Amino acid sequence: MRHSLSCLLSSLAQSRTLSLSLRSSPAPPVSFFFRSLTQRRRQSLPSPRLARRFAVEIKIVRDMGGHDESETSGRKESEEIDVPIFSGENMQSNMKVIYYSRTFMSIIGGVIAGILGFTGLTGFIFYFLVMAITSIGLIAKTGFSIHSYFTSWSQIIFDGFLGGLLSFVLFWTFAYDIVHIF
Amino acid sequence: MAEDLVLDTAIRDWVLIPLSVVMVLIGVLRYFVSKLMRSSQNPDAKLVKEGQVIVRARNLRAAANFIPPKSFRARRFYYSNEENGLLFVPKGQAQNAQAQMFSDPNMAMDMMKKNLSMIIPQTLTFAWVNFFFSGFVAAKIPFPLTQRFRGMLQNGIDLSTVDVSYVSSRSWYFLNLFGLRGLFSLILGEENATDDTQRMMQMTGFGFDPSKSLGAEKDGLDIVQHDWTMPKFERRAESVLRKLVR
């Protein structure tokens, strides 16, 4: 009886009606709930092989929980169930990494544009090219799994796009003048 | 119109580079001076307590789905209770706090100090540039601009046939002013406060009304629909295990 009830609950979990029923019905005593959970777990482990894998899986998860050099994985999300767990300071530090990379690349890009003698529109196209290269580099740094580091595509591509423009223009003018005019 | 002026190398040596170097150094100096002059404010215990209460309420709202419904409801009642809930502030007290904050002499002094440390170097440098470096072409900007910018960029040059790309040193000063912000954020870290807009945001943060934020947190907490995710975590564990088995 308990097993079928918990199976029913779990099958309902896929549909939206489960949340409604949980709110309207009185909450079951906690001990009963936990007992049913443990019972179900024991029944769903058919063989000792699966138990060993379970232990291995925990170890793997702990190893992957370490930090990268510059970017820290900020989000964990399961495939079927959407339970976003954000780590606020990781996400903030990721945004700072994007900002610093873009500023640095815009300065370097400005110097390059000045030395190569770009004028007018060519220079601004070069600026967008440099920003695109920065975006591709950042995406490659995340290992092409954007969603474990940022909330959305737009953050890593468009954030701080125009922030480096003034620094770019400054260093572009500087290098251009030093090399070409004087 | 588009003839190439030949400019003296001395301009590059004695105008462009010194101006940039001076602005970088002044920025660094201002950063250190503001760090030294930041008087240690004794934080008001009441304000700190209210801030921490807000942070706790926010954490509860964010992680509400990970605790059982009954404990969530108990915590929510603790915060938004009518009689002695932490987030419930009667209207009369709220106005007092705000008025007191603005007339606090210490805070006014700090704001004045921040203002001064920002404005004085800029004014001095601008006056210096105007006095020494006016009346000649300083640089050529690599992109063309329309004639309407002529008055702004070529203020010391009185020839009207010179290309607008050839600018005076005042515009080089402004270009430096805006462009070196990025550089300062790289070499000085985050707390450089060389940006005017950042400073404005910091100043409005001081005049923050605590009762309004408390009320906002209370409303946010009341809105939260509790959806306990622990039952679903079993399915998640099962799916992860299945993937490993295969």
PDB file of C-alpha atoms in Angstrom, chain B:
ATOM      1  CA  MET B   1      40.545  69.885 -47.013  1.00  0.00           C
ATOM      2  CA  ALA B   2      42.053  66.534 -46.260  1.00  0.00           C
ATOM      3  CA  GLU B   3      45.660  67.511 -46.411  1.00  0.00           C
ATOM      4  CA  ASP B   4      47.980  65.731 -44.079  1.00  0.00           C
ATOM      5  CA  LEU B   5      49.502  68.019 -41.574  1.00  0.00           C
ATOM      6  CA  VAL B   6      53.002  67.267 -40.510  1.00  0.00           C
ATOM      7  CA  LEU B   7      53.189  67.653 -36.804  1.00  0.00           C
ATOM      8  CA  ASP B   8      56.228  68.217 -34.738  1.00  0.00           C
ATOM      9  CA  THR B   9      57.663  65.258 -32.898  1.00  0.00           C
ATOM     10  CA  ALA B  10      58.051  67.484 -29.915  1.00  0.00           C
ATOM     11  CA  ILE B  11      54.303  67.570 -29.546  1.00  0.00           C
ATOM     12  CA  ARG B  12      54.234  63.854 -29.149  1.00  0.00           C
ATOM     13  CA  ASP B  13      57.060  63.892 -26.663  1.00  0.00           C
ATOM     14  CA  TRP B  14      55.915  66.767 -24.555  1.00  0.00           C
ATOM     15  CA  VAL B  15      52.138  66.796 -24.792  1.00  0.00           C
ATOM     16  CA  LEU B  16      50.552  63.457 -25.469  1.00  0.00           C
ATOM     17  CA  ILE B  17      52.677  61.204 -23.369  1.00  0.00           C
ATOM     18  CA  PRO B  18      53.094  63.497 -20.367  1.00  0.00           C
ATOM     19  CA  LEU B  19      49.377  64.229 -20.279  1.00  0.00           C
ATOM     20  CA  SER B  20      48.480  60.562 -20.262  1.00  0.00           C
ATOM     21  CA  VAL B  21      51.117  59.732 -17.696  1.00  0.00           C
ATOM     22  CA  VAL B  22      50.005  62.579 -15.471  1.00  0.00           C
ATOM     23  CA  MET B  23      46.390  61.477 -15.634  1.00  0.00           C
ATOM     24  CA  VAL B  24      47.255  57.898 -14.787  1.00  0.00           C
ATOM     25  CA  LEU B  25      49.370  59.024 -11.858  1.00  0.00           C
ATOM     26  CA  ILE B  26      46.706  61.385 -10.592  1.00  0.00           C
ATOM     27  CA  GLY B  27      44.187  58.574 -10.743  1.00  0.00           C
ATOM     28  CA  VAL B  28      46.428  56.304  -8.724  1.00  0.00           C
ATOM     29  CA  LEU B  29      47.106  59.092  -6.248  1.00  0.00           C
ATOM     30  CA  ARG B  30      43.438  59.815  -5.844  1.00  0.00           C
ATOM     31  CA  TYR B  31      42.726  56.166  -5.220  1.00  0.00           C
ATOM     32  CA  PHE B  32      45.262  55.964  -2.432  1.00  0.00           C
ATOM     33  CA  VAL B  33      44.258  59.279  -0.927  1.00  0.00           C
ATOM     34  CA  SER B  34      40.619  58.275  -0.837  1.00  0.00           C
ATOM     35  CA  LYS B  35      41.619  55.022   0.803  1.00  0.00           C
ATOM     36  CA  LEU B  36      43.589  56.849   3.467  1.00  0.00           C
ATOM     37  CA  MET B  37      40.993  59.508   4.051  1.00  0.00           C
ATOM     38  CA  ARG B  38      38.140  57.098   4.443  1.00  0.00           C
ATOM     39  CA  SER B  39      37.316  57.637   8.072  1.00  0.00           C
ATOM     40  CA  SER B  40      36.296  54.502   9.879  1.00  0.00           C
ATOM     41  CA  GLN B  41      32.621  54.960  10.380  1.00  0.00           C
ATOM     42  CA  ASN B  42      31.285  53.371  13.518  1.00  0.00           C
ATOM     43  CA  PRO B  43      28.389  51.512  12.062  1.00  0.00           C
ATOM     44  CA  ASP B  44      25.079  52.167  13.657  1.00  0.00           C
ATOM     45  CA  ALA B  45      24.015  48.979  15.377  1.00  0.00           C
ATOM     46  CA  LYS B  46      20.371  49.400  14.499  1.00  0.00           C
ATOM     47  CA  LEU B  47      21.115  49.884  10.805  1.00  0.00           C
ATOM     48  CA  VAL B  48      23.392  46.876  10.700  1.00  0.00           C
ATOM     49  CA  LYS B  49      20.774  44.757  12.421  1.00  0.00           C
ATOM     50  CA  GLU B  50      18.139  45.791   9.930  1.00  0.00           C
ATOM     51  CA  GLY B  51      20.464  45.100   7.058  1.00  0.00           C
ATOM     52  CA  GLN B  52      21.198  41.646   8.341  1.00  0.00           C
ATOM     53  CA  VAL B  53      17.502  40.939   8.811  1.00  0.00           C
ATOM     54  CA  ILE B  54      16.946  41.871   5.185  1.00  0.00           C
ATOM     55  CA  VAL B  55      19.739  39.562   4.100  1.00  0.00           C
ATOM     56  CA  ARG B  56      18.276  36.695   6.116  1.00  0.00           C
ATOM     57  CA  ALA B  57      14.824  37.253   4.682  1.00  0.00           C
ATOM     58  CA  ARG B  58      16.275  37.296   1.206  1.00  0.00           C
ATOM     59  CA  ASN B  59      18.078  34.022   1.810  1.00  0.00           C
ATOM     60  CA  LEU B  60      14.863  32.490   3.071  1.00  0.00           C
ATOM     61  CA  ARG B  61      13.066  33.608  -0.042  1.00  0.00           C
ATOM     62  CA  ALA B  62      15.755  32.227  -2.312  1.00  0.00           C
ATOM     63  CA  ALA B  63      16.063  28.843  -0.668  1.00  0.00           C
ATOM     64  CA  ALA B  64      12.439  28.400   0.331  1.00  0.00           C
ATOM     65  CA  ASN B  65      11.976  25.266  -1.687  1.00  0.00           C
ATOM     66  CA  PHE B  66      14.587  23.262   0.104  1.00  0.00           C
ATOM     67  CA  ILE B  67      12.976  23.174   3.526  1.00  0.00           C
ATOM     68  CA  PRO B  68       9.761  21.403   4.445  1.00  0.00           C
ATOM     69  CA  PRO B  69       6.576  23.419   4.178  1.00  0.00           C
ATOM     70  CA  LYS B  70       5.935  23.592   7.878  1.00  0.00           C
ATOM     71  CA  SER B  71       9.332  24.992   8.737  1.00  0.00           C
ATOM     72  CA  PHE B  72       9.093  27.480   5.908  1.00  0.00           C
ATOM     73  CA  ARG B  73       5.774  28.681   7.204  1.00  0.00           C
ATOM     74  CA  ALA B  74       7.187  28.977  10.708  1.00  0.00           C
ATOM     75  CA  ARG B  75      10.049  31.079   9.465  1.00  0.00           C
ATOM     76  CA  ARG B  76       7.810  33.249   7.372  1.00  0.00           C
ATOM     77  CA  PHE B  77       5.545  33.861  10.335  1.00  0.00           C
ATOM     78  CA  TYR B  78       8.571  34.878  12.373  1.00  0.00           C
ATOM     79  CA  TYR B  79       9.399  37.536   9.833  1.00  0.00           C
ATOM     80  CA  SER B  80       6.071  38.953   8.796  1.00  0.00           C
ATOM     81  CA  ASN B  81       4.139  38.601  12.018  1.00  0.00           C
ATOM     82  CA  GLU B  82       1.923  41.539  12.781  1.00  0.00           C
ATOM     83  CA  GLU B  83       2.905  42.099  16.370  1.00  0.00           C
ATOM     84  CA  ASN B  84       6.571  41.384  16.710  1.00  0.00           C
ATOM     85  CA  GLY B  85       7.617  40.252  13.268  1.00  0.00           C
ATOM     86  CA  LEU B  86      11.046  41.465  12.323  1.00  0.00           C
ATOM     87  CA  LEU B  87      10.018  42.955   9.019  1.00  0.00           C
ATOM     88  CA  PHE B  88       6.979  44.757  10.234  1.00  0.00           C
ATOM     89  CA  VAL B  89       7.765  48.362  10.963  1.00  0.00           C
ATOM     90  CA  PRO B  90       5.077  50.856  11.922  1.00  0.00           C
ATOM     91  CA  LYS B  91       4.969  53.904   9.706  1.00  0.00           C
ATOM     92  CA  GLY B  92       5.858  56.470  12.315  1.00  0.00           C
ATOM     93  CA  GLN B  93       9.274  55.151  13.086  1.00  0.00           C
ATOM     94  CA  ALA B  94      10.286  54.891   9.474  1.00  0.00           C
ATOM     95  CA  GLN B  95      10.330  58.567   8.702  1.00  0.00           C
ATOM     96  CA  ASN B  96      12.455  59.313  11.711  1.00  0.00           C
ATOM     97  CA  ALA B  97      15.202  57.029  10.582  1.00  0.00           C
ATOM     98  CA  GLN B  98      15.403  58.599   7.184  1.00  0.00           C
ATOM     99  CA  ALA B  99      15.474  62.160   8.429  1.00  0.00           C
ATOM    100  CA  GLN B 100      18.105  61.302  10.958  1.00  0.00           C
ATOM    101  CA  MET B 101      20.301  59.743   8.350  1.00  0.00           C
ATOM    102  CA  PHE B 102      20.353  62.775   6.154  1.00  0.00           C
ATOM    103  CA  SER B 103      21.110  65.240   8.876  1.00  0.00           C
ATOM    104  CA  ASP B 104      23.838  63.105  10.338  1.00  0.00           C
ATOM    105  CA  PRO B 105      26.949  65.276  10.316  1.00  0.00           C
ATOM    106  CA  ASN B 106      29.359  62.394   9.885  1.00  0.00           C
ATOM    107  CA  MET B 107      27.709  61.140   6.758  1.00  0.00           C
ATOM    108  CA  ALA B 108      27.549  64.620   5.267  1.00  0.00           C
ATOM    109  CA  MET B 109      31.242  65.071   5.920  1.00  0.00           C
ATOM    110  CA  ASP B 110      32.027  61.795   4.206  1.00  0.00           C
ATOM    111  CA  MET B 111      30.022  62.701   1.176  1.00  0.00           C
ATOM    112  CA  MET B 112      31.734  66.064   0.997  1.00  0.00           C
ATOM    113  CA  LYS B 113      35.137  64.436   1.224  1.00  0.00           C
ATOM    114  CA  LYS B 114      34.297  62.031  -1.568  1.00  0.00           C
ATOM    115  CA  ASN B 115      33.033  64.852  -3.721  1.00  0.00           C
ATOM    116  CA  LEU B 116      36.135  66.924  -3.150  1.00  0.00           C
ATOM    117  CA  SER B 117      38.520  64.100  -3.829  1.00  0.00           C
ATOM    118  CA  MET B 118      36.772  63.565  -7.122  1.00  0.00           C
ATOM    119  CA  ILE B 119      36.327  67.094  -8.350  1.00  0.00           C
ATOM    120  CA  ILE B 120      39.519  68.822  -7.286  1.00  0.00           C
ATOM    121  CA  PRO B 121      41.995  66.742  -9.327  1.00  0.00           C
ATOM    122  CA  GLN B 122      39.803  66.985 -12.393  1.00  0.00           C
ATOM    123  CA  THR B 123      39.476  70.737 -12.094  1.00  0.00           C
ATOM    124  CA  LEU B 124      43.153  71.261 -11.455  1.00  0.00           C
ATOM    125  CA  THR B 125      44.189  69.092 -14.372  1.00  0.00           C
ATOM    126  CA  PHE B 126      41.769  70.783 -16.677  1.00  0.00           C
ATOM    127  CA  ALA B 127      43.054  74.210 -15.713  1.00  0.00           C
ATOM    128  CA  TRP B 128      46.632  73.057 -16.183  1.00  0.00           C
ATOM    129  CA  VAL B 129      45.868  71.672 -19.620  1.00  0.00           C
ATOM    130  CA  ASN B 130      44.126  74.841 -20.653  1.00  0.00           C
ATOM    131  CA  PHE B 131      46.917  77.031 -19.485  1.00  0.00           C
ATOM    132  CA  PHE B 132      49.874  75.182 -20.903  1.00  0.00           C
ATOM    133  CA  PHE B 133      48.621  73.193 -23.830  1.00  0.00           C
ATOM    134  CA  SER B 134      46.318  75.458 -25.702  1.00  0.00           C
ATOM    135  CA  GLY B 135      46.586  76.983 -29.106  1.00  0.00           C
ATOM    136  CA  PHE B 136      48.031  74.169 -31.181  1.00  0.00           C
ATOM    137  CA  VAL B 137      47.045  70.931 -32.761  1.00  0.00           C
ATOM    138  CA  ALA B 138      47.776  68.086 -30.420  1.00  0.00           C
ATOM    139  CA  ALA B 139      46.559  64.905 -32.045  1.00  0.00           C
ATOM    140  CA  LYS B 140      44.658  63.461 -34.933  1.00  0.00           C
ATOM    141  CA  ILE B 141      41.795  61.189 -34.197  1.00  0.00           C
ATOM    142  CA  PRO B 142      41.638  58.335 -36.670  1.00  0.00           C
ATOM    143  CA  PHE B 143      38.004  58.615 -37.595  1.00  0.00           C
ATOM    144  CA  PRO B 144      36.257  61.468 -39.291  1.00  0.00           C
ATOM    145  CA  LEU B 145      33.686  63.600 -37.556  1.00  0.00           C
ATOM    146  CA  THR B 146      31.220  66.135 -38.807  1.00  0.00           C
ATOM    147  CA  GLN B 147      31.727  69.877 -38.760  1.00  0.00           C
ATOM    148  CA  ARG B 148      29.526  70.347 -35.771  1.00  0.00           C
ATOM    149  CA  PHE B 149      32.159  68.904 -33.477  1.00  0.00           C
ATOM    150  CA  ARG B 150      34.657  71.507 -34.532  1.00  0.00           C
ATOM    151  CA  GLY B 151      33.798  73.949 -31.807  1.00  0.00           C
ATOM    152  CA  MET B 152      34.081  71.293 -29.178  1.00  0.00           C
ATOM    153  CA  LEU B 153      37.276  69.646 -30.270  1.00  0.00           C
ATOM    154  CA  GLN B 154      39.340  72.430 -31.708  1.00  0.00           C
ATOM    155  CA  ASN B 155      38.835  75.161 -29.214  1.00  0.00           C
ATOM    156  CA  GLY B 156      42.284  76.672 -29.326  1.00  0.00           C
ATOM    157  CA  ILE B 157      42.830  76.425 -33.031  1.00  0.00           C
ATOM    158  CA  ASP B 158      41.449  79.381 -34.889  1.00  0.00           C
ATOM    159  CA  LEU B 159      41.812  78.110 -38.430  1.00  0.00           C
ATOM    160  CA  SER B 160      38.564  77.010 -39.917  1.00  0.00           C
ATOM    161  CA  THR B 161      40.002  74.996 -42.788  1.00  0.00           C
ATOM    162  CA  VAL B 162      41.808  72.461 -40.715  1.00  0.00           C
ATOM    163  CA  ASP B 163      40.269  69.036 -40.779  1.00  0.00           C
ATOM    164  CA  VAL B 164      38.078  68.248 -37.808  1.00  0.00           C
ATOM    165  CA  SER B 165      40.191  65.219 -37.093  1.00  0.00           C
ATOM    166  CA  TYR B 166      42.975  67.397 -35.854  1.00  0.00           C
ATOM    167  CA  VAL B 167      42.063  68.136 -32.289  1.00  0.00           C
ATOM    168  CA  SER B 168      43.461  70.251 -29.555  1.00  0.00           C
ATOM    169  CA  SER B 169      44.840  69.022 -26.294  1.00  0.00           C
ATOM    170  CA  ARG B 170      41.621  69.733 -24.419  1.00  0.00           C
ATOM    171  CA  SER B 171      39.880  67.011 -26.340  1.00  0.00           C
ATOM    172  CA  TRP B 172      42.867  64.748 -25.706  1.00  0.00           C
ATOM    173  CA  TYR B 173      42.307  65.415 -22.021  1.00  0.00           C
ATOM    174  CA  PHE B 174      38.659  64.405 -22.243  1.00  0.00           C
ATOM    175  CA  LEU B 175      39.494  61.345 -24.279  1.00  0.00           C
ATOM    176  CA  ASN B 176      41.941  60.322 -21.604  1.00  0.00           C
ATOM    177  CA  LEU B 177      39.432  61.026 -18.877  1.00  0.00           C
ATOM    178  CA  PHE B 178      36.927  58.583 -20.268  1.00  0.00           C
ATOM    179  CA  GLY B 179      39.268  56.047 -21.705  1.00  0.00           C
ATOM    180  CA  LEU B 180      41.437  55.559 -18.671  1.00  0.00           C
ATOM    181  CA  ARG B 181      38.512  54.329 -16.603  1.00  0.00           C
ATOM    182  CA  GLY B 182      38.937  50.879 -18.048  1.00  0.00           C
ATOM    183  CA  LEU B 183      42.640  50.952 -17.386  1.00  0.00           C
ATOM    184  CA  PHE B 184      42.083  51.989 -13.777  1.00  0.00           C
ATOM    185  CA  SER B 185      39.673  49.159 -13.228  1.00  0.00           C
ATOM    186  CA  LEU B 186      42.356  46.791 -14.416  1.00  0.00           C
ATOM    187  CA  ILE B 187      45.262  48.087 -12.383  1.00  0.00           C
ATOM    188  CA  LEU B 188      43.524  49.269  -9.269  1.00  0.00           C
ATOM    189  CA  GLY B 189      40.973  46.534  -8.713  1.00  0.00           C
ATOM    190  CA  GLU B 190      37.327  47.171  -8.122  1.00  0.00           C
ATOM    191  CA  GLU B 191      37.392  49.805  -5.440  1.00  0.00           C
ATOM    192  CA  ASN B 192      38.779  52.623  -7.486  1.00  0.00           C
ATOM    193  CA  ALA B 193      35.737  54.925  -7.572  1.00  0.00           C
ATOM    194  CA  THR B 194      37.138  56.943 -10.427  1.00  0.00           C
ATOM    195  CA  ASP B 195      33.862  56.782 -12.195  1.00  0.00           C
ATOM    196  CA  ASP B 196      31.323  59.481 -11.567  1.00  0.00           C
ATOM    197  CA  THR B 197      28.366  57.240 -12.115  1.00  0.00           C
ATOM    198  CA  GLN B 198      29.672  54.699  -9.634  1.00  0.00           C
ATOM    199  CA  ARG B 199      30.084  57.415  -7.087  1.00  0.00           C
ATOM    200  CA  MET B 200      26.526  58.560  -7.667  1.00  0.00           C
ATOM    201  CA  MET B 201      25.267  55.066  -7.078  1.00  0.00           C
ATOM    202  CA  GLN B 202      27.208  54.794  -3.867  1.00  0.00           C
ATOM    203  CA  MET B 203      25.807  58.075  -2.619  1.00  0.00           C
ATOM    204  CA  THR B 204      22.213  57.131  -3.295  1.00  0.00           C
ATOM    205  CA  GLY B 205      22.888  53.872  -1.540  1.00  0.00           C
ATOM    206  CA  PHE B 206      23.516  55.765   1.666  1.00  0.00           C
ATOM    207  CA  GLY B 207      20.164  57.507   1.626  1.00  0.00           C
ATOM    208  CA  PHE B 208      18.417  54.205   1.336  1.00  0.00           C
ATOM    209  CA  ASP B 209      15.187  54.055   3.234  1.00  0.00           C
ATOM    210  CA  PRO B 210      15.324  51.012   5.490  1.00  0.00           C
ATOM    211  CA  SER B 211      11.619  50.782   6.112  1.00  0.00           C
ATOM    212  CA  LYS B 212      10.867  50.665   2.421  1.00  0.00           C
ATOM    213  CA  SER B 213      13.245  47.798   1.892  1.00  0.00           C
ATOM    214  CA  LEU B 214      11.792  45.992   4.896  1.00  0.00           C
ATOM    215  CA  GLY B 215       8.320  46.409   3.475  1.00  0.00           C
ATOM    216  CA  ALA B 216       9.508  45.177   0.104  1.00  0.00           C
ATOM    217  CA  GLU B 217      11.083  42.101   1.659  1.00  0.00           C
ATOM    218  CA  LYS B 218       7.913  41.394   3.611  1.00  0.00           C
ATOM    219  CA  ASP B 219       5.830  41.588   0.470  1.00  0.00           C
ATOM    220  CA  GLY B 220       8.232  39.377  -1.396  1.00  0.00           C
ATOM    221  CA  LEU B 221       8.132  36.839   1.372  1.00  0.00           C
ATOM    222  CA  ASP B 222       4.365  36.825   1.403  1.00  0.00           C
ATOM    223  CA  ILE B 223       4.238  36.141  -2.294  1.00  0.00           C
ATOM    224  CA  VAL B 224       6.424  33.051  -2.231  1.00  0.00           C
ATOM    225  CA  GLN B 225       4.666  29.842  -3.186  1.00  0.00           C
ATOM    226  CA  HIS B 226       6.285  26.969  -1.439  1.00  0.00           C
ATOM    227  CA  ASP B 227       7.077  23.951  -3.588  1.00  0.00           C
ATOM    228  CA  TRP B 228       9.095  21.401  -1.738  1.00  0.00           C
ATOM    229  CA  THR B 229      11.687  19.931  -4.074  1.00  0.00           C
ATOM    230  CA  MET B 230      12.847  17.054  -1.908  1.00  0.00           C
ATOM    231  CA  PRO B 231      10.448  14.503  -3.416  1.00  0.00           C
ATOM    232  CA  LYS B 232      11.646  15.430  -6.868  1.00  0.00           C
ATOM    233  CA  PHE B 233      15.252  14.975  -5.893  1.00  0.00           C
ATOM    234  CA  GLU B 234      14.706  11.265  -5.677  1.00  0.00           C
ATOM    235  CA  ARG B 235      13.712  11.124  -9.326  1.00  0.00           C
ATOM    236  CA  ARG B 236      16.711  13.221 -10.142  1.00  0.00           C
ATOM    237  CA  ALA B 237      19.043  10.877  -8.296  1.00  0.00           C
ATOM    238  CA  GLU B 238      17.396   7.954 -10.042  1.00  0.00           C
ATOM    239  CA  SER B 239      17.878   9.468 -13.489  1.00  0.00           C
ATOM    240  CA  VAL B 240      21.498  10.274 -12.769  1.00  0.00           C
ATOM    241  CA  LEU B 241      22.097   6.756 -11.585  1.00  0.00           C
ATOM    242  CA  ARG B 242      20.424   5.304 -14.604  1.00  0.00           C
ATOM    243  CA  LYS B 243      22.706   7.298 -16.851  1.00  0.00           C
ATOM    244  CA  LEU B 244      25.692   5.984 -15.005  1.00  0.00           C
ATOM    245  CA  VAL B 245      24.524   2.417 -15.233  1.00  0.00           C
ATOM    246  CA  ARG B 246      24.098   2.557 -18.990  1.00  0.00           C
TER     247      ARG B 246
END
